[in-house]
Structures are given as structure tokens and as C-alpha cells.
PDB file of C-alpha atoms in Angstrom:
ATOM      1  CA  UNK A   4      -4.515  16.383   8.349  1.00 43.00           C
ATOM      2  CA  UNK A   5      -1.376  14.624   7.066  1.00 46.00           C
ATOM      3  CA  UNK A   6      -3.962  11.764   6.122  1.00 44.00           C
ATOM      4  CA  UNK A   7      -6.147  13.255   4.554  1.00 37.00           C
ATOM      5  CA  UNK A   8      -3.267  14.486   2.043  1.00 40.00           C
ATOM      6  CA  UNK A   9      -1.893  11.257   1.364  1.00 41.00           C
ATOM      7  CA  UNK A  10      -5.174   9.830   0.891  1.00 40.00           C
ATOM      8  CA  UNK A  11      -6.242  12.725  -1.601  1.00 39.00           C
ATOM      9  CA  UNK A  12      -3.090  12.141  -3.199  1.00 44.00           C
ATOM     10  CA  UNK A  13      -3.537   8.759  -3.498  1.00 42.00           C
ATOM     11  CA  UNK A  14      -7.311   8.697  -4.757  1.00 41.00           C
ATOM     12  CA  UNK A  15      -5.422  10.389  -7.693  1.00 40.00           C
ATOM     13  CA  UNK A  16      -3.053   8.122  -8.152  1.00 43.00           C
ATOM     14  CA  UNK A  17      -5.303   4.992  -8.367  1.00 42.00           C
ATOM     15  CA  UNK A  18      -6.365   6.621 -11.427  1.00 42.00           C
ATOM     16  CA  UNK A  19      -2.963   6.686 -13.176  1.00 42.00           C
ATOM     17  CA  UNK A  20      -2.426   2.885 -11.321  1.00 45.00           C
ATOM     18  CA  UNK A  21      -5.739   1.187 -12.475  1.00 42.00           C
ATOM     19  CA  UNK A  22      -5.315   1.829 -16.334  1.00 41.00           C
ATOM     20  CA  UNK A  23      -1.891  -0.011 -16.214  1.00 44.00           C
ATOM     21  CA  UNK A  24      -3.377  -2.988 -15.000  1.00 46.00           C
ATOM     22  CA  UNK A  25      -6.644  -3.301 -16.803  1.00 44.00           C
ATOM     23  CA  UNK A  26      -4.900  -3.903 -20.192  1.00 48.00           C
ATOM     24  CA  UNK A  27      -3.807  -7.593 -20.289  1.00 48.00           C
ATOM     25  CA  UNK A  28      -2.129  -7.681 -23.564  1.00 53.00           C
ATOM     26  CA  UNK A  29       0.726  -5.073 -22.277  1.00 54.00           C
ATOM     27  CA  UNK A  30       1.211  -7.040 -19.006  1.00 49.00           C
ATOM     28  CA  UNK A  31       4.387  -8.934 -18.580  1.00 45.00           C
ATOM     29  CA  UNK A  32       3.674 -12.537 -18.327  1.00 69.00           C
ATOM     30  CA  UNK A  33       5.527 -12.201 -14.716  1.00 94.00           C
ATOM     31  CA  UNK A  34       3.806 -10.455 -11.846  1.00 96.00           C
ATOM     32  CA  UNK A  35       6.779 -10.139 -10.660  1.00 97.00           C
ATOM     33  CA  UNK A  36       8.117  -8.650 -12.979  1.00 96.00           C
ATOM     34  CA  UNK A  37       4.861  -6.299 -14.327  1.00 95.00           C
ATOM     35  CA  UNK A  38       5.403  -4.855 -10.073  1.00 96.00           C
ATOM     36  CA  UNK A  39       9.271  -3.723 -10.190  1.00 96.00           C
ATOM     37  CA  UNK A  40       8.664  -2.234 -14.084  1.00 96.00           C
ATOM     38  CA  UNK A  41       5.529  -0.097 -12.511  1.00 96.00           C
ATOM     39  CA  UNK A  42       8.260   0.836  -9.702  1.00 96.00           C
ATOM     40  CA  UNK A  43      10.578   1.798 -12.005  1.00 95.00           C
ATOM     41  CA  UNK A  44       7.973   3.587 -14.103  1.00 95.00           C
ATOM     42  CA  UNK A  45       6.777   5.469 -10.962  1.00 94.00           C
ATOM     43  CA  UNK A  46      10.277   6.463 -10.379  1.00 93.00           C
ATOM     44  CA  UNK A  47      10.408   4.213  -6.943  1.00 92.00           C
ATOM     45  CA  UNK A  48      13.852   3.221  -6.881  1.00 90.00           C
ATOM     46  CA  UNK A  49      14.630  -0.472  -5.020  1.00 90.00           C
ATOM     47  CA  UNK A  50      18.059  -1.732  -4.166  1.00 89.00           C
ATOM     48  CA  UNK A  51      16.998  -5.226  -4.302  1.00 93.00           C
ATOM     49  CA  UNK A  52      14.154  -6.747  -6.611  1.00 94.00           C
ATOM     50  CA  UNK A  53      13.301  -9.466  -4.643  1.00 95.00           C
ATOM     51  CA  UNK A  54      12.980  -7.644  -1.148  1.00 94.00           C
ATOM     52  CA  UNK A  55      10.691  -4.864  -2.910  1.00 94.00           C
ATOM     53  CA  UNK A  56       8.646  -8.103  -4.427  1.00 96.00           C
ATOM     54  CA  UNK A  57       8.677  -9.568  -1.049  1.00 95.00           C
ATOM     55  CA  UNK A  58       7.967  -6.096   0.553  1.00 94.00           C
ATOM     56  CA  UNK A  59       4.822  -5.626  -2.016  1.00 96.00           C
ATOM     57  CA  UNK A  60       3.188  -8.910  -1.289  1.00 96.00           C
ATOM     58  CA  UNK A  61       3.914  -8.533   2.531  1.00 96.00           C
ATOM     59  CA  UNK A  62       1.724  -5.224   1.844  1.00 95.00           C
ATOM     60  CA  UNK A  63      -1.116  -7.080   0.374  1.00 96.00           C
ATOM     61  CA  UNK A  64      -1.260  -9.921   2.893  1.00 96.00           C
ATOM     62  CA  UNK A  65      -1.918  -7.500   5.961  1.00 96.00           C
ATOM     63  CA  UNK A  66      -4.728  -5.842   3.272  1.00 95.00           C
ATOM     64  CA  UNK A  67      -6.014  -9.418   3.114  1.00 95.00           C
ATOM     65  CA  UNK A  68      -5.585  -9.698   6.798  1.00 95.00           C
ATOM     66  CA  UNK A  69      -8.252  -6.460   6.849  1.00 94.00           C
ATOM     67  CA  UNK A  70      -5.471  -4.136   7.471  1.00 94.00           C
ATOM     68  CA  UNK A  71      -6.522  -0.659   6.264  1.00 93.00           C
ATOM     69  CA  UNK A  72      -4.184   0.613   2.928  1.00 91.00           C
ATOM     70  CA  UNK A  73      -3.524   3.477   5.324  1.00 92.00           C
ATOM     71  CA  UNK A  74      -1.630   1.518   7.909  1.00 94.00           C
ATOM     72  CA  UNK A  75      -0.167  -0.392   5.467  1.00 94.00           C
ATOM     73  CA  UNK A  76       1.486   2.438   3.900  1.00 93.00           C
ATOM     74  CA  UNK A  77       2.277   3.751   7.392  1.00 93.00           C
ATOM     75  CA  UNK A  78       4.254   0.523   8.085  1.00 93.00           C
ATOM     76  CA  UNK A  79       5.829   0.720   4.126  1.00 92.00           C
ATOM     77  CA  UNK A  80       7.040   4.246   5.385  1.00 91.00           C
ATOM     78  CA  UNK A  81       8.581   3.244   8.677  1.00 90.00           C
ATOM     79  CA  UNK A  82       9.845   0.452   7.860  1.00 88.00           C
ATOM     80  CA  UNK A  83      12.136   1.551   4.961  1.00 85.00           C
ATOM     81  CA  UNK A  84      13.669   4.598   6.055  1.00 82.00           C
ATOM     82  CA  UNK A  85      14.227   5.813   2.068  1.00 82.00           C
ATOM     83  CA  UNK A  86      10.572   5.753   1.919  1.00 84.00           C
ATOM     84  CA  UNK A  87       8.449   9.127   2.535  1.00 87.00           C
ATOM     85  CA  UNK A  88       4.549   8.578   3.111  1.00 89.00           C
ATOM     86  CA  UNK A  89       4.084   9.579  -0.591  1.00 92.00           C
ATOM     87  CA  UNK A  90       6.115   6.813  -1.837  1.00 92.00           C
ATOM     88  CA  UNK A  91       5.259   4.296   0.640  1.00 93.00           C
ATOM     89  CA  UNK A  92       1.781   5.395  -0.714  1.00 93.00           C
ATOM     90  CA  UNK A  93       2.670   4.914  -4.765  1.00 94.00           C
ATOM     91  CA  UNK A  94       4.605   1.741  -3.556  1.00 95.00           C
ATOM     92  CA  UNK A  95       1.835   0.399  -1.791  1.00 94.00           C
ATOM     93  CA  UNK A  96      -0.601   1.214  -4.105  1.00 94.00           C
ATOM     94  CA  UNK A  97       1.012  -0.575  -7.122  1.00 95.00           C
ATOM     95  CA  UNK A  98       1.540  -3.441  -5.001  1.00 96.00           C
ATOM     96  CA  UNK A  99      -2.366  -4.025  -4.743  1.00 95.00           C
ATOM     97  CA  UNK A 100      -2.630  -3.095  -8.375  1.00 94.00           C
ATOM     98  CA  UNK A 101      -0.425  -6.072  -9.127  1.00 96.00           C
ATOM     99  CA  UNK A 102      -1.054  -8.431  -6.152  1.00 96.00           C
ATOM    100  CA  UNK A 103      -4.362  -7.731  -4.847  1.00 95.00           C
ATOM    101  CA  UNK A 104      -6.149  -5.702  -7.623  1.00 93.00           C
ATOM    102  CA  UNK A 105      -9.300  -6.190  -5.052  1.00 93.00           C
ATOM    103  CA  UNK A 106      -7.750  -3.624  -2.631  1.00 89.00           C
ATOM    104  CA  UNK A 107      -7.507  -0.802  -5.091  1.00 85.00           C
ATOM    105  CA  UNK A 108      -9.513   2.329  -3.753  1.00 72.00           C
ATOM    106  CA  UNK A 109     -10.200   0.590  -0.409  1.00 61.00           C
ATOM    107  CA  UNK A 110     -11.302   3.239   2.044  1.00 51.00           C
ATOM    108  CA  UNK A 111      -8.869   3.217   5.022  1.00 44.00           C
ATOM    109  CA  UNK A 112     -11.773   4.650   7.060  1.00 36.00           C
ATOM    110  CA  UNK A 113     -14.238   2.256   6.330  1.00 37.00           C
ATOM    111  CA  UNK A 114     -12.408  -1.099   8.086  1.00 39.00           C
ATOM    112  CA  UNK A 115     -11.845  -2.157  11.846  1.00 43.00           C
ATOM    113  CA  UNK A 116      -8.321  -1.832  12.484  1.00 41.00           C
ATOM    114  CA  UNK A 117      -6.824  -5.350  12.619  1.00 42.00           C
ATOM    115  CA  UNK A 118      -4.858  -7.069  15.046  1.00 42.00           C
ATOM    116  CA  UNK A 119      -0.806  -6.455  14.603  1.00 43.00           C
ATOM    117  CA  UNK A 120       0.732  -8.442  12.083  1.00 45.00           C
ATOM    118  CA  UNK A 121       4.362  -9.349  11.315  1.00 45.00           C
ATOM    119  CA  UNK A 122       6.950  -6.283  10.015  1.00 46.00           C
ATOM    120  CA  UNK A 123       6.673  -5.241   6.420  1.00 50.00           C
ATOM    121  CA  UNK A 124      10.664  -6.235   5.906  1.00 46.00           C
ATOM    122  CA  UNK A 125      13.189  -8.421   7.876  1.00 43.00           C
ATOM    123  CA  UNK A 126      14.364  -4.751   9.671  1.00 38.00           C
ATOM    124  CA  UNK A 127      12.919  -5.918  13.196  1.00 37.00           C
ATOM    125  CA  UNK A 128      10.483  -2.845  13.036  1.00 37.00           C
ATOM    126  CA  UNK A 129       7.255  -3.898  14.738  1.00 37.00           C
ATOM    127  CA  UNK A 130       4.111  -2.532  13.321  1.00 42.00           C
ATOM    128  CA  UNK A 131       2.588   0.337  14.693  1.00 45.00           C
ATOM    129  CA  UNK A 132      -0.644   0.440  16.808  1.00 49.00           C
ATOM    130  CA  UNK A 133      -3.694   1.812  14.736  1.00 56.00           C
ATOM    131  CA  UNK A 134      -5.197   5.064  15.600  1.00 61.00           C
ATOM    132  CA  UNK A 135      -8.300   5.052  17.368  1.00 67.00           C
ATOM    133  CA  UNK A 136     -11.270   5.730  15.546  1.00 74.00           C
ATOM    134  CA  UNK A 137     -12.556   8.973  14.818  1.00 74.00           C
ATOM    135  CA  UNK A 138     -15.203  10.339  16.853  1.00 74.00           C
ATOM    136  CA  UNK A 139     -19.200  10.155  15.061  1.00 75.00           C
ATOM    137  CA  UNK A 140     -20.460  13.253  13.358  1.00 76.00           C
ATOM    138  CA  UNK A 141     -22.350  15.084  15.425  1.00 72.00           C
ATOM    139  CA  UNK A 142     -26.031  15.260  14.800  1.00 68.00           C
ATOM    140  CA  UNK A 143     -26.948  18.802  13.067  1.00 64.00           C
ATOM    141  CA  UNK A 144     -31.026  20.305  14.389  1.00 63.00           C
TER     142      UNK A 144
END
């Protein structure tokens, strides 16, 4: 039920996320930097600018890998303990607005779950296992 939450919450914020990217003449020339001034505009705090860059891009090579956004910002959560899902969810989610504007809006439930891949930060955290797929509808008369 949790999920379902964050991802309702998170349909919502793609909204606000998508218009900040689809205006090129207010993007800083820097991806870089365009991803830690949308963190700081979302109010995600970082201690370090290049570990929250590396942390972002990390995020969008396991979408690339065909890790679904939801594990992704599963990992994001566990792996930096400041992080609630929420803003593992906003982080995540401005990452791919930035990074991999192709996974905006993916739908977590609509991807195999893919094999493990590396820890989201240098914190020895391995990734956690996916959860197994929900069960089919059943058939209504």
C-alpha cells in the first residue's frame, strides 16, 4: 500500500519535474549543475555535490539497466539513511529529468525486475531483491 502512495505521489510530481526541463533557454549550460539547483529547489539537501551527481546518474544507469524507478528509489532510500521514500522519490525523479529524461513516468509495474546491480553510493549497501510480481487479475463472469 506504501507503493502505491509513493507512486501516486510521484505521478504528481513528474508534473511539477517535466516543465523544468522542457524549457531549454532557462537550463544551465551544466547538467550538472541544472540537477543539484532542482535539488536545492526541491528542498533536497546534499552534503556533497559531487556524490549526489554521482548518486543521480548511478540512479539512471540501473533505469537504463531496466531497473524499475520503484526499486531505484527503494535503493536511493536505503542507501542514504537521510533519505525517506518521498525524497528518495523527488531525488530520483529529478535525476531522470536531468539524466535520463526517457525514464520520466516509467511505470514500475510494467518492467521485469532486473538482475542486481552495483550499490547506489560507495556505503557497501547491496541492493535489495525485487518483489515478486503481483498475482494476475482474476477473470470477472
Amino acid at each position: 500500500m506504501r507503493t502505491l502512495v509513493v507512486l501516486a505521489g510521484l505521478t504528481a510530481f513528474i508534473g511539477l519535474a517535466v516543465p523544468a526541463q522542457a524549457d531549454p533557454d532557462n537550463a544551465a549550460p551544466n547538467p550538472d549543475a541544472s540537477f543539484l539547483a532542482a535539488l536545492d529547489k526541491a528542498g533536497i539537501t546534499y552534503g556533497d555535490g559531487s556524490l549526489a551527481v554521482k548518486v543521480g546518474k548511478r540512479a539512471c544507469d540501473m533505469m537504463n539497466e531496466g531497473t524499475p524507478q520503484v526499486d531505484v528509489i527503494k535503493q536511493v532510500s536505503s542507501a542514504n539513511s537521510g533519505f525517506t521514500v518521498d525524497g528518495a522519490a523527488k531525488f530520483t525523479m529529478i535525476a531522470a529529468g536531468v539524466y535520463c529524461p526517457e525514464h520520466m513516468g516509467q511505470a514500475a509495474a510494467t518492467h521485469e525486475p532486473a538482475p542486481a546491480s552495483q550499490p547506489l553510493a560507495p556505503n557497501g549497501l547491496a541492493p535489495e531483491p525485487p518483489p515478486p510480481p503481483p498475482p494476475p487479475p482474476a477473470a470477472s463472469p
